[in-house]
Short mmCIF file of C-alpha atoms in Angstrom, two decimals:
data_model
loop_
_atom_site.label_atom_id
_atom_site.label_comp_id
_atom_site.label_asym_id
_atom_site.label_seq_id
_atom_site.Cartn_x
_atom_site.Cartn_y
_atom_site.Cartn_z
CA MET A 20 101.55 -43.88 64.14
CA GLY A 21 102.42 -46.77 62.01
CA SER A 22 101.20 -47.94 58.95
CA SER A 23 98.57 -50.97 58.88
CA VAL A 24 99.44 -51.83 55.11
CA LYS A 25 101.38 -54.93 55.26
CA PHE A 26 104.43 -55.04 52.70
CA ASN A 27 104.28 -57.50 49.70
CA TRP A 28 107.35 -58.57 48.51
CA GLU A 29 105.55 -59.67 45.39
CA ASP A 30 104.70 -55.93 44.58
CA ALA A 31 106.76 -53.94 46.78
CA PHE A 32 105.10 -50.58 45.26
CA ASN A 33 101.42 -52.07 45.10
CA ILE A 34 101.17 -51.34 41.33
CA ASN A 35 98.15 -53.91 41.81
CA SER A 36 96.23 -50.57 43.05
CA LEU A 37 97.62 -48.58 40.11
CA LEU A 38 95.87 -50.68 37.70
CA THR A 39 92.42 -50.23 35.93
CA ASN A 40 89.93 -53.51 36.61
CA GLU A 41 90.39 -54.22 32.78
CA GLU A 42 94.07 -54.35 33.41
CA ARG A 43 94.27 -56.86 36.28
CA ILE A 44 91.57 -59.26 34.63
CA LEU A 45 93.66 -58.92 31.52
CA ARG A 46 96.84 -59.64 33.70
CA ASP A 47 94.98 -62.57 35.14
CA SER A 48 94.07 -64.31 32.37
CA VAL A 49 97.22 -64.01 30.30
CA GLN A 50 99.16 -65.31 33.35
CA ALA A 51 96.38 -68.03 33.83
CA PHE A 52 97.08 -68.89 30.01
CA CYS A 53 100.85 -68.83 29.83
CA GLN A 54 101.12 -71.05 33.47
CA SER A 55 98.58 -73.19 32.01
CA ASN A 56 99.51 -73.93 28.69
CA LEU A 57 103.18 -72.62 28.09
CA GLN A 58 105.56 -73.44 31.07
CA PRO A 59 104.44 -76.82 31.23
CA ARG A 60 106.27 -77.27 27.88
CA VAL A 61 108.94 -74.51 27.67
CA VAL A 62 111.58 -77.24 28.69
CA LYS A 63 110.97 -79.58 25.35
CA ASP A 64 109.95 -76.22 23.26
CA TYR A 65 113.35 -75.23 24.59
CA ARG A 66 115.82 -78.30 23.96
CA ASN A 67 114.12 -78.99 20.76
CA GLU A 68 113.34 -75.96 19.26
CA LEU A 69 109.61 -77.01 18.26
CA THR A 70 108.36 -73.49 17.98
CA GLY A 71 111.10 -73.96 14.21
CA SER A 72 107.96 -76.69 13.53
CA PRO A 73 105.70 -74.25 10.61
CA ASP A 74 102.84 -76.72 12.92
CA ALA A 75 103.58 -75.95 16.38
CA ALA A 76 104.54 -72.59 15.42
CA LYS A 77 101.46 -71.84 13.80
CA ALA A 78 99.60 -73.46 16.68
CA LEU A 79 101.18 -71.56 19.09
CA PHE A 80 99.92 -68.37 17.21
CA ARG A 81 96.11 -68.92 16.93
CA GLU A 82 96.63 -69.65 20.78
CA PHE A 83 97.93 -65.91 21.30
CA GLY A 84 95.40 -65.10 19.05
CA SER A 85 92.20 -66.84 20.45
CA LEU A 86 93.29 -65.26 23.51
CA GLY A 87 92.99 -61.78 21.67
CA ILE A 88 96.15 -60.57 22.53
CA LEU A 89 97.98 -60.32 19.51
CA GLY A 90 98.31 -56.17 18.75
CA CYS A 91 96.06 -55.75 21.56
CA THR A 92 97.60 -52.38 22.45
CA LEU A 93 96.19 -51.67 18.72
CA GLN A 94 92.67 -49.72 17.73
CA GLY A 95 90.07 -51.31 15.09
CA TYR A 96 90.81 -54.17 12.59
CA GLY A 97 89.53 -56.83 15.66
CA CYS A 98 92.51 -55.64 17.85
CA ALA A 99 91.85 -54.92 21.48
CA GLY A 100 93.28 -51.50 22.03
CA VAL A 101 94.18 -52.17 25.37
CA GLY A 102 96.52 -49.39 26.52
CA SER A 103 100.28 -49.49 26.89
CA VAL A 104 100.46 -50.57 30.33
CA GLY A 105 98.30 -53.69 29.62
CA GLY A 106 100.20 -54.09 26.66
CA GLY A 107 103.36 -54.32 28.93
CA LEU A 108 101.71 -56.90 31.40
CA VAL A 109 100.70 -59.41 28.74
CA ALA A 110 104.46 -58.89 27.78
CA ARG A 111 105.68 -59.43 31.31
CA GLU A 112 103.27 -62.95 32.12
CA ILE A 113 104.95 -64.33 28.89
CA GLU A 114 108.36 -63.44 29.46
CA ARG A 115 107.84 -64.97 33.21
CA VAL A 116 108.29 -68.48 31.21
CA ASP A 117 110.20 -67.83 28.19
CA SER A 118 111.81 -64.80 26.47
CA GLY A 119 111.62 -66.48 23.31
CA TYR A 120 107.19 -66.92 23.37
CA ARG A 121 107.61 -63.31 24.13
CA SER A 122 109.53 -62.60 21.22
CA THR A 123 107.34 -64.44 19.60
CA TYR A 124 104.58 -62.32 20.40
CA SER A 125 105.76 -58.89 20.33
CA VAL A 126 106.94 -59.42 16.74
CA GLN A 127 104.01 -60.22 15.32
CA SER A 128 102.05 -57.34 17.60
CA SER A 129 104.75 -54.61 17.69
CA LEU A 130 106.88 -54.85 14.74
CA VAL A 131 104.90 -56.05 12.67
CA MET A 132 100.80 -55.39 13.09
CA GLY A 133 102.01 -52.45 14.62
CA THR A 134 104.29 -51.00 11.32
CA ILE A 135 100.67 -51.58 9.09
CA HIS A 136 98.26 -49.88 11.70
CA ALA A 137 100.45 -46.61 11.60
CA PHE A 138 102.12 -46.57 8.12
CA GLY A 139 100.01 -48.70 6.20
CA SER A 140 96.89 -48.13 3.52
CA GLU A 141 93.24 -49.28 4.51
CA GLU A 142 93.31 -52.09 2.28
CA GLN A 143 96.32 -53.25 3.94
CA LYS A 144 95.00 -53.05 7.45
CA SER A 145 91.63 -53.88 6.10
CA LYS A 146 93.85 -57.25 4.37
CA TYR A 147 96.44 -58.15 6.88
CA LEU A 148 95.35 -56.88 10.67
CA PRO A 149 92.37 -58.84 11.17
CA GLU A 150 94.08 -62.46 9.88
CA LEU A 151 97.75 -61.61 11.76
CA GLY A 152 95.72 -60.90 15.02
CA LYS A 153 93.98 -64.23 14.72
CA GLY A 154 97.37 -65.87 14.16
CA ASN A 155 96.06 -67.03 10.79
CA LEU A 156 99.11 -65.04 9.50
CA ILE A 157 102.42 -65.23 10.73
CA GLY A 158 104.75 -62.17 10.09
CA CYS A 159 108.68 -61.17 10.28
CA PHE A 160 110.49 -57.86 10.56
CA GLY A 161 113.47 -57.47 8.29
CA LEU A 162 116.15 -54.29 9.43
CA THR A 163 118.67 -56.25 10.68
CA GLU A 164 121.80 -56.91 7.66
CA PRO A 165 125.01 -58.36 7.87
CA ASN A 166 126.80 -55.87 7.77
CA ALA A 167 124.07 -53.13 9.24
CA GLY A 168 122.38 -54.23 13.05
CA SER A 169 122.79 -50.55 15.03
CA ASP A 170 124.07 -49.05 11.50
CA VAL A 171 121.22 -49.23 10.23
CA ALA A 172 121.86 -45.86 7.99
CA ASN A 173 124.26 -48.03 5.90
CA MET A 174 121.26 -51.00 4.97
CA SER A 175 122.43 -52.68 1.44
CA THR A 176 119.47 -53.86 0.69
CA ARG A 177 117.96 -51.46 -2.48
CA ALA A 178 114.28 -51.39 -4.01
CA VAL A 179 114.25 -50.16 -7.01
CA TYR A 180 110.87 -47.86 -9.01
CA ASP A 181 109.76 -49.56 -12.37
CA SER A 182 107.08 -47.16 -13.53
CA SER A 183 106.58 -48.75 -16.47
CA THR A 184 104.93 -51.70 -14.47
CA GLU A 185 104.51 -49.97 -11.42
CA SER A 186 106.29 -52.46 -9.46
CA TYR A 187 109.42 -52.20 -7.18
CA ILE A 188 112.56 -54.91 -7.71
CA LEU A 189 114.39 -55.31 -4.04
CA ASN A 190 117.30 -56.97 -3.90
CA GLY A 191 119.39 -57.89 -0.79
CA GLU A 192 119.74 -59.88 2.76
CA LYS A 193 118.18 -60.04 6.25
CA THR A 194 119.74 -61.29 8.98
CA TRP A 195 118.77 -62.37 12.71
CA ILE A 196 115.01 -61.93 11.96
CA SER A 197 112.81 -63.43 14.43
CA ASN A 198 110.24 -65.45 12.51
CA ALA A 199 111.24 -65.04 9.33
CA PRO A 200 111.54 -69.28 8.31
CA ILE A 201 107.62 -69.18 9.63
CA ALA A 202 106.51 -66.10 8.16
CA ASP A 203 103.22 -65.97 5.36
CA LEU A 204 104.37 -61.84 5.16
CA ALA A 205 107.43 -59.95 6.06
CA ILE A 206 107.73 -56.24 6.22
CA ILE A 207 110.67 -55.43 4.99
CA TRP A 208 112.80 -52.45 4.87
CA ALA A 209 114.83 -51.33 1.99
CA LYS A 210 116.84 -47.91 0.58
CA CYS A 211 114.94 -46.34 -2.50
CA ASN A 212 116.75 -43.31 -3.84
CA ASP A 213 117.47 -41.51 -0.95
CA GLN A 214 114.20 -42.38 1.00
CA VAL A 215 113.82 -45.81 3.78
CA LYS A 216 110.84 -47.50 2.69
CA GLY A 217 108.76 -50.48 3.59
CA PHE A 218 107.13 -53.02 1.93
CA ILE A 219 104.78 -55.94 2.79
CA ILE A 220 106.14 -58.88 0.95
CA GLU A 221 104.10 -62.19 0.96
CA ARG A 222 106.42 -65.31 1.23
CA ASP A 223 105.01 -66.96 -2.28
CA THR A 224 107.00 -64.02 -4.09
CA PRO A 225 108.73 -64.99 -6.24
CA GLY A 226 112.53 -64.27 -5.43
CA TYR A 227 111.99 -64.30 -1.32
CA THR A 228 113.70 -67.11 0.35
CA SER A 229 114.05 -67.84 3.80
CA ASP A 230 116.48 -70.38 6.24
CA VAL A 231 116.63 -70.95 9.52
CA ILE A 232 119.43 -69.79 12.06
CA LYS A 233 120.43 -73.12 13.61
CA GLY A 234 122.50 -73.59 16.71
CA LYS A 235 121.46 -70.59 19.23
CA LEU A 236 122.06 -70.94 22.79
CA GLY A 237 119.20 -68.65 23.25
CA LEU A 238 115.56 -67.66 22.51
CA ARG A 239 115.00 -71.68 21.25
CA ALA A 240 111.83 -72.08 22.00
CA SER A 241 111.64 -68.92 18.73
CA VAL A 242 112.45 -69.29 15.49
CA THR A 243 115.02 -67.14 14.22
CA GLY A 244 115.95 -66.55 10.25
CA SER A 245 117.73 -64.79 7.35
CA ILE A 246 115.86 -63.93 4.29
CA ALA A 247 116.98 -63.25 1.06
CA LEU A 248 115.82 -61.15 -1.47
CA ASP A 249 117.14 -61.77 -5.37
CA ASN A 250 115.14 -59.37 -7.87
CA VAL A 251 111.85 -59.64 -6.17
CA ARG A 252 109.11 -57.65 -7.66
CA VAL A 253 106.20 -56.23 -5.76
CA GLY A 254 103.42 -53.72 -7.29
CA LYS A 255 103.36 -50.21 -5.99
CA GLN A 256 100.51 -51.27 -3.41
CA GLN A 257 102.18 -53.65 -1.30
CA ALA A 258 104.97 -50.54 0.07
CA LEU A 259 103.70 -49.22 3.37
CA PRO A 260 102.19 -45.52 2.15
CA LEU A 261 103.71 -43.64 5.21
CA ALA A 262 107.14 -45.69 5.55
CA ASN A 263 109.81 -43.01 3.83
CA SER A 264 112.03 -42.02 6.15
CA TYR A 265 114.44 -43.95 8.88
CA LYS A 266 111.28 -42.58 11.16
CA ALA A 267 109.14 -45.28 10.60
CA PRO A 268 110.95 -48.62 11.35
CA PHE A 269 112.43 -46.54 14.80
CA THR A 270 108.87 -45.23 15.93
CA VAL A 271 107.70 -48.85 15.97
CA LEU A 272 110.82 -50.25 17.73
CA ASN A 273 110.24 -47.74 20.42
CA SER A 274 106.96 -49.38 21.00
CA ALA A 275 108.82 -52.87 20.94
CA ARG A 276 111.79 -52.21 23.40
CA TYR A 277 108.86 -50.19 25.78
CA GLY A 278 107.01 -54.32 25.56
CA ILE A 279 110.36 -55.62 26.21
CA SER A 280 110.83 -53.52 29.39
CA TRP A 281 107.77 -54.96 30.85
CA GLY A 282 109.32 -58.54 29.82
CA VAL A 283 112.31 -59.36 30.98
CA LEU A 284 111.01 -58.33 34.15
CA GLY A 285 108.89 -61.00 34.15
CA ALA A 286 111.82 -63.17 33.70
CA ALA A 287 113.28 -61.14 36.57
CA GLU A 288 110.62 -62.24 39.17
CA PHE A 289 110.55 -65.39 38.33
CA CYS A 290 114.38 -65.73 38.95
CA LEU A 291 114.24 -64.34 41.91
CA SER A 292 110.87 -66.47 43.37
CA ALA A 293 113.16 -69.59 42.12
CA ALA A 294 116.05 -68.86 44.37
CA ARG A 295 113.65 -67.94 47.42
CA SER A 296 112.01 -71.36 46.88
CA TYR A 297 115.38 -72.94 46.76
CA MET A 298 116.72 -71.52 49.43
CA LEU A 299 114.23 -71.11 51.65
CA ASP A 300 114.05 -74.87 51.14
CA ARG A 301 117.35 -76.40 50.92
CA VAL A 302 118.78 -77.11 54.38
CA GLN A 303 122.15 -76.69 55.13
CA PHE A 304 124.11 -77.03 58.48
CA GLY A 305 120.94 -77.78 60.05
CA ARG A 306 119.13 -74.66 58.42
CA PRO A 307 117.63 -72.68 55.29
CA LEU A 308 120.15 -71.75 53.00
CA ALA A 309 117.35 -68.31 53.45
CA ALA A 310 118.75 -67.88 56.86
CA ASN A 311 122.08 -66.38 55.73
CA GLN A 312 123.00 -62.62 55.32
CA ILE A 313 124.41 -63.17 51.74
CA PRO A 314 121.62 -64.78 50.54
CA GLN A 315 118.78 -61.90 52.28
CA LEU A 316 120.97 -59.70 50.67
CA LYS A 317 120.98 -60.90 47.33
CA PHE A 318 117.17 -61.32 47.32
CA ALA A 319 117.16 -57.38 48.51
CA ASN A 320 119.04 -56.24 45.58
CA MET A 321 117.11 -58.36 43.49
CA LEU A 322 113.84 -57.46 44.50
CA SER A 323 114.92 -53.50 44.61
CA GLU A 324 115.85 -53.79 40.90
CA ILE A 325 112.69 -55.56 39.80
CA SER A 326 110.66 -52.98 42.33
CA LEU A 327 111.74 -50.01 40.11
CA GLY A 328 111.91 -50.94 37.37
CA LEU A 329 108.34 -51.71 37.09
CA ILE A 330 107.64 -48.43 38.49
CA SER A 331 109.59 -46.99 35.94
CA CYS A 332 107.36 -49.10 32.92
CA TYR A 333 104.06 -47.92 34.68
CA GLN A 334 104.98 -44.36 34.74
CA VAL A 335 106.15 -44.40 30.89
CA GLY A 336 103.28 -46.52 30.23
CA ARG A 337 101.21 -44.35 31.35
CA LEU A 338 102.69 -41.08 29.32
CA LYS A 339 102.67 -43.21 26.84
CA ASP A 340 98.99 -43.33 25.98
CA PHE A 341 98.72 -39.55 26.07
CA ASN A 342 101.44 -39.54 23.32
CA GLN A 343 104.22 -38.07 26.72
CA GLU A 344 106.79 -40.71 26.15
CA THR A 345 110.43 -39.99 24.90
CA PRO A 346 112.40 -42.17 23.06
CA GLU A 347 114.88 -41.42 25.86
CA MET A 348 112.77 -42.64 28.06
CA ILE A 349 112.68 -46.01 26.57
CA SER A 350 116.35 -45.83 26.48
CA ILE A 351 116.51 -45.54 30.11
CA LEU A 352 114.08 -48.84 30.31
CA LYS A 353 115.16 -51.21 27.93
CA ARG A 354 118.99 -50.60 28.77
CA ASN A 355 118.28 -50.90 32.75
CA ASN A 356 115.56 -53.29 32.64
CA CYS A 357 117.53 -55.51 29.83
CA SER A 358 120.81 -55.29 32.17
CA LYS A 359 119.22 -55.59 35.44
CA ALA A 360 117.10 -58.57 34.76
CA LEU A 361 120.18 -60.49 33.12
CA ALA A 362 122.37 -59.88 36.44
CA ILE A 363 119.53 -60.93 38.18
CA ALA A 364 119.14 -64.13 36.61
CA ARG A 365 123.07 -64.71 36.68
CA THR A 366 122.79 -64.17 40.46
CA ALA A 367 119.76 -66.67 40.84
CA ARG A 368 122.00 -69.27 38.72
CA ASP A 369 124.52 -68.88 41.39
CA MET A 370 122.19 -69.16 43.71
CA LEU A 371 121.27 -72.81 42.93
CA GLY A 372 124.94 -74.24 42.77
CA GLY A 373 125.29 -77.20 40.72
CA ASN A 374 121.44 -77.45 40.02
CA GLY A 375 121.10 -73.98 38.10
CA ILE A 376 122.19 -74.91 35.13
CA SER A 377 119.97 -77.60 34.72
CA ASP A 378 117.13 -77.22 32.28
CA GLU A 379 114.45 -78.72 35.25
CA TYR A 380 115.05 -75.58 37.10
CA HIS A 381 114.61 -73.16 34.17
CA VAL A 382 117.06 -70.29 35.56
CA MET A 383 119.64 -71.27 33.60
CA ARG A 384 117.24 -70.84 30.55
CA HIS A 385 116.48 -67.40 30.90
CA VAL A 386 119.67 -66.10 31.58
CA ASN A 387 120.87 -67.61 27.85
CA ASN A 388 117.74 -65.49 26.93
CA LEU A 389 118.33 -62.96 28.51
CA GLU A 390 121.90 -62.21 27.34
CA VAL A 391 120.26 -61.98 23.94
CA VAL A 392 117.55 -59.59 24.70
CA ASN A 393 120.14 -57.45 26.24
CA THR A 394 121.69 -57.17 22.97
CA TYR A 395 118.72 -56.81 20.37
CA GLU A 396 116.51 -54.02 19.12
CA GLY A 397 119.49 -51.44 20.61
CA THR A 398 122.26 -52.52 22.67
CA GLU A 399 122.97 -51.73 26.17
CA ASP A 400 125.51 -49.40 24.83
CA VAL A 401 124.22 -47.70 22.09
CA HIS A 402 120.80 -46.56 24.64
CA ALA A 403 123.47 -45.20 26.28
CA LEU A 404 124.72 -43.17 23.31
CA ILE A 405 121.31 -41.70 22.82
CA LEU A 406 120.96 -40.67 26.35
CA GLY A 407 124.43 -39.20 26.13
CA ARG A 408 123.60 -37.30 23.61
CA ALA A 409 120.64 -36.08 24.94
CA ILE A 410 122.42 -34.81 28.39
CA THR A 411 124.89 -33.32 26.16
CA GLY A 412 123.51 -32.35 23.64
CA ILE A 413 126.92 -33.93 21.49
CA GLN A 414 126.44 -37.13 19.13
CA ALA A 415 128.68 -39.29 19.66
CA PHE A 416 128.10 -41.44 16.79
CA GLN A 417 127.84 -41.19 13.08
#
């Protein structure tokens, strides 16, 4: 007997039926906000890098804060405490508009607030998390260096403890740091003796400076910069007491990568929908372009990759809430979903022909953004090596 259920191409595996009512409400409210508040201004923000202006950036953070989504997966300290799937749905809706907006959101939520929540003292959590969650404070996460990207073990930033003043002195450089030029505080990772330690450094600390990285061709709706640390002295109360090894930054990076894996699929969904509308509306040789076999094949391929990516994100999210996920699962998601989303955006750009390169159609902007997202927080090849090690038991990198 045939099924009476109608297939919905916009939710091929009916993930909506798997969500809790709270998750649906969260998704719908964030989607409404993004479409009414972010979509109308994204072209202007991308053209002019408007979020690089302190006033515009702070306004965006306060908007996110008023919506209650900053650090929304964290418990306590004014945070919403939603599950991992709920957090992923938020990232998906923001990145449906733009990856730069989502990067702005996820750095604050996962990398900054997540680090303080997991590795900070009670005093640090109480001082910083409520204000970060409201968007009154902006944070950044300083790990990458000019000569240490994927090779984090060779970071050159150093922290030296001065027992006479119970303080640390930090020297070094960080680069490609999202939010850095507008951040009120930075999570800085440095080597201290044989350990990697994390520090909360406030913007007005003497010796701390940041500059904007200009000329980006992607993520232009978010601001990226470099950080210089010249004999920056901070009291021991600014050190994260539980962040004393490489496991600390990698733990929060894994959570951020999980959110990215949801987010890029939002961008891919936009590109599929835009290409579909364009092909249905554009008539050539007496019929819509969508009536031809090759466009329909491309649509089928795009939909398949998006749907498989979404159901994978859902499964790992449910596991994550019970601490049953592994870093390798996250590597599969980040590697697969980012590369597939980029391929989908490129295909959609091609399907729009000459109009595909106009920012008014949005697709080329998504292509440029996804080129960046496919690289940061672990390149496709680095995640392949992580998986290769898990498969063979042999580590192919130092």
